[in-house]
Short mmCIF file of C-alpha atoms in Angstrom, two decimals:
data_model
loop_
_atom_site.label_atom_id
_atom_site.label_comp_id
_atom_site.label_asym_id
_atom_site.label_seq_id
_atom_site.Cartn_x
_atom_site.Cartn_y
_atom_site.Cartn_z
CA UNK E 253 48.18 -52.62 59.88
CA UNK E 254 46.79 -49.31 61.10
CA UNK E 255 43.44 -51.00 61.76
CA UNK E 256 45.19 -53.60 63.92
CA UNK E 257 46.88 -50.85 65.90
CA UNK E 258 43.56 -49.09 66.53
CA UNK E 259 41.82 -52.31 67.56
CA UNK E 260 44.68 -53.10 69.95
CA UNK E 261 44.58 -49.55 71.29
CA UNK E 262 40.84 -49.69 72.00
CA UNK E 263 41.02 -53.13 73.62
CA UNK E 264 43.91 -51.89 75.76
CA UNK E 265 41.90 -48.86 76.90
CA UNK E 266 38.96 -51.06 77.92
CA UNK E 267 41.22 -53.44 79.87
CA UNK E 268 43.09 -50.53 81.49
CA UNK E 269 39.81 -48.90 82.57
CA UNK E 270 38.52 -52.22 83.87
CA UNK E 271 41.65 -52.56 86.03
CA UNK E 272 41.15 -49.05 87.43
CA UNK E 273 37.56 -49.92 88.35
CA UNK E 274 38.57 -53.14 90.10
CA UNK E 275 41.08 -51.18 92.20
CA UNK E 276 38.48 -48.49 92.96
CA UNK E 277 36.18 -51.16 94.39
CA UNK E 278 38.92 -51.92 96.92
CA UNK E 279 39.87 -48.29 97.46
CA UNK E 280 40.04 -48.58 101.24
CA UNK E 281 43.35 -50.41 100.62
CA UNK E 282 44.63 -47.44 98.62
CA UNK E 283 44.55 -46.53 94.94
CA UNK E 284 46.91 -44.99 92.39
CA UNK E 285 47.93 -41.36 93.23
CA UNK E 286 45.96 -39.95 90.28
CA UNK E 287 42.87 -41.88 91.35
CA UNK E 288 43.31 -40.64 94.92
CA UNK E 289 42.76 -37.16 93.48
CA UNK E 290 39.83 -38.24 91.28
CA UNK E 291 38.06 -39.95 94.19
CA UNK E 292 38.71 -37.00 96.52
CA UNK E 293 37.24 -34.51 94.02
CA UNK E 294 34.24 -36.80 93.46
CA UNK E 295 33.55 -37.01 97.20
CA UNK E 296 34.11 -33.28 97.84
CA UNK E 297 32.57 -31.68 94.75
CA UNK E 298 30.35 -34.26 93.07
CA UNK E 299 30.12 -35.33 89.40
CA UNK E 300 31.68 -38.81 89.01
CA UNK E 301 35.12 -40.37 89.34
CA UNK E 302 35.29 -40.84 85.57
CA UNK E 303 34.22 -37.24 84.97
CA UNK E 304 37.09 -35.96 87.08
CA UNK E 305 39.49 -38.26 85.25
CA UNK E 306 38.30 -36.70 81.98
CA UNK E 307 38.48 -33.11 83.27
CA UNK E 308 42.01 -33.53 84.65
CA UNK E 309 43.15 -35.32 81.48
CA UNK E 310 41.86 -32.49 79.28
CA UNK E 311 43.63 -29.91 81.46
CA UNK E 312 46.86 -31.90 81.16
CA UNK E 313 46.47 -32.04 77.38
CA UNK E 314 46.15 -28.25 77.17
CA UNK E 315 49.29 -27.79 79.27
CA UNK E 316 51.14 -30.36 77.15
CA UNK E 317 50.09 -28.55 73.96
CA UNK E 318 51.74 -25.42 75.34
CA UNK E 319 54.90 -27.27 76.40
CA UNK E 320 55.34 -29.60 73.42
CA UNK E 321 52.45 -30.45 71.12
CA UNK E 322 54.36 -33.38 69.57
CA UNK E 323 53.25 -35.47 72.55
CA UNK E 324 49.57 -34.89 71.76
CA UNK E 325 47.97 -37.05 69.07
CA UNK E 326 44.44 -38.20 68.26
CA UNK E 327 44.88 -41.17 70.58
CA UNK E 328 45.68 -38.79 73.44
CA UNK E 329 42.28 -37.12 73.17
CA UNK E 330 40.50 -40.48 72.79
CA UNK E 331 42.32 -41.75 75.89
CA UNK E 332 41.29 -38.66 77.87
CA UNK E 333 37.60 -39.22 77.13
CA UNK E 334 37.22 -42.98 76.98
CA UNK E 335 39.15 -44.06 80.09
CA UNK E 336 36.94 -41.92 82.33
CA UNK E 337 33.82 -42.95 80.41
CA UNK E 338 34.65 -46.66 80.68
CA UNK E 339 35.40 -46.36 84.41
CA UNK E 340 32.02 -44.73 85.01
CA UNK E 341 30.34 -47.37 82.84
CA UNK E 342 31.92 -50.25 84.76
CA UNK E 343 31.02 -48.61 88.09
CA UNK E 344 27.45 -48.06 86.89
CA UNK E 345 27.02 -51.67 85.69
CA UNK E 346 28.32 -52.70 89.13
CA UNK E 347 29.18 -56.32 88.33
CA UNK E 348 32.62 -56.23 89.96
CA UNK E 349 33.38 -57.83 93.35
CA UNK E 350 32.60 -55.68 96.36
CA UNK E 351 35.07 -55.11 99.19
CA UNK E 352 34.61 -57.82 101.81
CA UNK E 353 37.08 -56.37 104.34
CA UNK E 354 38.91 -59.73 104.32
CA UNK E 355 42.23 -61.00 102.90
CA UNK E 356 40.56 -61.72 99.56
CA UNK E 357 40.39 -57.96 98.93
CA UNK E 358 44.20 -57.93 98.69
CA UNK E 359 44.06 -60.50 95.91
CA UNK E 360 41.34 -58.57 94.09
CA UNK E 361 43.21 -55.25 94.17
CA UNK E 362 46.41 -56.93 92.97
CA UNK E 363 44.41 -58.40 90.08
CA UNK E 364 43.16 -54.87 89.35
CA UNK E 365 46.67 -53.42 89.35
CA UNK E 366 48.01 -56.19 87.11
CA UNK E 367 45.05 -55.66 84.77
CA UNK E 368 45.87 -51.95 84.60
CA UNK E 369 49.50 -52.72 83.81
CA UNK E 370 48.53 -55.14 81.05
CA UNK E 371 45.95 -52.78 79.53
CA UNK E 372 48.32 -49.82 79.71
CA UNK E 373 51.13 -51.75 78.05
CA UNK E 374 48.75 -53.01 75.38
CA UNK E 375 47.33 -49.66 74.30
CA UNK E 376 50.72 -47.95 74.44
CA UNK E 377 52.27 -50.68 72.26
CA UNK E 378 49.91 -49.62 69.46
CA UNK E 379 51.67 -46.23 69.47
CA UNK E 380 48.51 -44.32 68.59
CA UNK E 381 49.37 -41.61 71.11
CA UNK E 382 50.61 -41.25 74.67
CA UNK E 383 48.03 -40.93 77.44
CA UNK E 384 47.40 -37.40 78.77
CA UNK E 385 49.37 -38.04 81.97
CA UNK E 386 52.29 -39.67 80.17
CA UNK E 387 52.47 -36.95 77.54
CA UNK E 388 52.33 -34.27 80.24
CA UNK E 389 55.22 -35.81 82.19
CA UNK E 390 57.29 -36.46 79.07
CA UNK E 391 56.87 -32.83 77.98
CA UNK E 392 57.92 -31.51 81.40
CA UNK E 393 60.91 -33.86 81.51
CA UNK E 394 62.08 -32.65 78.11
CA UNK E 395 61.61 -28.96 78.96
CA UNK E 396 63.51 -29.29 82.24
CA UNK E 397 66.07 -31.78 80.86
CA UNK E 398 65.29 -34.16 83.69
CA UNK E 399 64.61 -37.89 83.69
CA UNK E 400 61.04 -39.00 83.14
CA UNK E 401 61.32 -41.19 86.24
CA UNK E 402 62.15 -38.19 88.43
CA UNK E 403 59.36 -36.07 86.95
CA UNK E 404 56.89 -38.94 87.41
CA UNK E 405 57.80 -39.24 91.09
CA UNK E 406 57.46 -35.49 91.64
CA UNK E 407 54.17 -35.11 89.74
CA UNK E 408 52.51 -38.20 91.22
CA UNK E 409 53.67 -37.25 94.72
CA UNK E 410 52.10 -33.82 94.24
CA UNK E 411 48.83 -35.34 93.02
CA UNK E 412 48.90 -37.73 95.97
CA UNK E 413 49.45 -34.87 98.41
CA UNK E 414 46.56 -32.84 96.96
CA UNK E 415 44.30 -35.92 97.00
CA UNK E 416 45.32 -36.73 100.57
CA UNK E 417 44.55 -33.19 101.75
CA UNK E 418 41.13 -33.46 100.09
CA UNK E 419 40.47 -36.75 101.88
CA UNK E 420 41.20 -39.26 99.10
CA UNK E 421 41.75 -43.00 99.80
CA UNK E 422 45.43 -43.40 100.70
CA UNK E 423 46.73 -46.65 102.17
CA UNK E 424 49.41 -49.27 101.61
CA UNK E 425 48.62 -50.01 97.95
CA UNK E 426 48.91 -46.33 97.06
CA UNK E 427 52.64 -46.62 97.75
CA UNK E 428 53.27 -50.02 96.16
CA UNK E 429 50.97 -49.53 93.17
CA UNK E 430 53.77 -48.57 90.78
CA UNK E 431 56.03 -51.43 91.87
CA UNK E 432 53.34 -53.92 90.77
CA UNK E 433 51.98 -52.09 87.74
CA UNK E 434 55.22 -50.92 86.10
CA UNK E 435 56.83 -54.36 85.49
CA UNK E 436 53.58 -55.71 84.02
CA UNK E 437 53.26 -52.58 81.84
CA UNK E 438 56.87 -52.84 80.61
CA UNK E 439 56.60 -56.57 79.84
CA UNK E 440 53.30 -56.17 77.95
CA UNK E 441 54.47 -53.05 76.10
CA UNK E 442 57.73 -54.65 74.92
CA UNK E 443 56.09 -57.93 73.89
CA UNK E 444 53.29 -56.39 71.86
CA UNK E 445 55.54 -53.72 70.38
CA UNK E 446 57.81 -56.54 69.16
CA UNK E 447 54.77 -58.26 67.63
CA UNK E 448 53.81 -55.07 65.77
CA UNK E 449 57.38 -54.63 64.53
CA UNK E 450 57.47 -58.25 63.34
CA UNK E 451 54.16 -57.92 61.50
CA UNK E 452 55.29 -54.68 59.83
CA UNK E 453 58.58 -56.27 58.79
CA UNK E 454 56.76 -59.26 57.29
CA UNK E 455 54.39 -56.96 55.41
CA UNK E 456 57.29 -54.91 54.06
CA UNK E 457 59.10 -58.06 52.94
CA UNK E 458 55.94 -59.30 51.23
CA UNK E 459 55.46 -55.97 49.49
CA UNK E 460 59.11 -55.92 48.41
CA UNK E 461 58.77 -59.46 47.02
CA UNK E 462 55.74 -58.41 44.94
CA UNK E 463 57.61 -55.39 43.55
CA UNK E 464 60.64 -57.51 42.72
CA UNK E 465 58.59 -60.22 40.98
#
């Protein structure tokens, strides 16, 4: 069962990273607030977009460890490294559609956002460990006794503001990103979590039957 969770987790990370890369290809339409910051740092300082994703994720993990280390697991560290690495890999391979400056770009970026939501829901359903950003916001919410939704809005708005000041790609999809991604994430997370629970229940029943025989 644990192997299935890890396989699902890794597949989810790849799909999530692929979705990020699709959206980055259409970045003139706007990207997720965290990616606004990553792109801005890449353009101002250098390195790569994936490298900045890794650096920021590691910093968030250290802060989360100070606030509440229960939100940091092995999967959190793997997420921090692999998402950025996969994004850089997909950008380097360069097999994704390029921005055409036409209406088709809107379809492509929506596909990217939906892909991110599906991948994020998939890897989180495995419950191997929260992503660095999620763990960070959960820890802050618990410390301040505030809702996760409120903390997410505040933190992402701050990241967006910093990225905007640095010249990151902010446009219409930056503001509607969450409204597309979140429902897909929630649907995928709940469905696959139910599947895991069902499989575990069946395995427990099977084990109980063997012990009772």
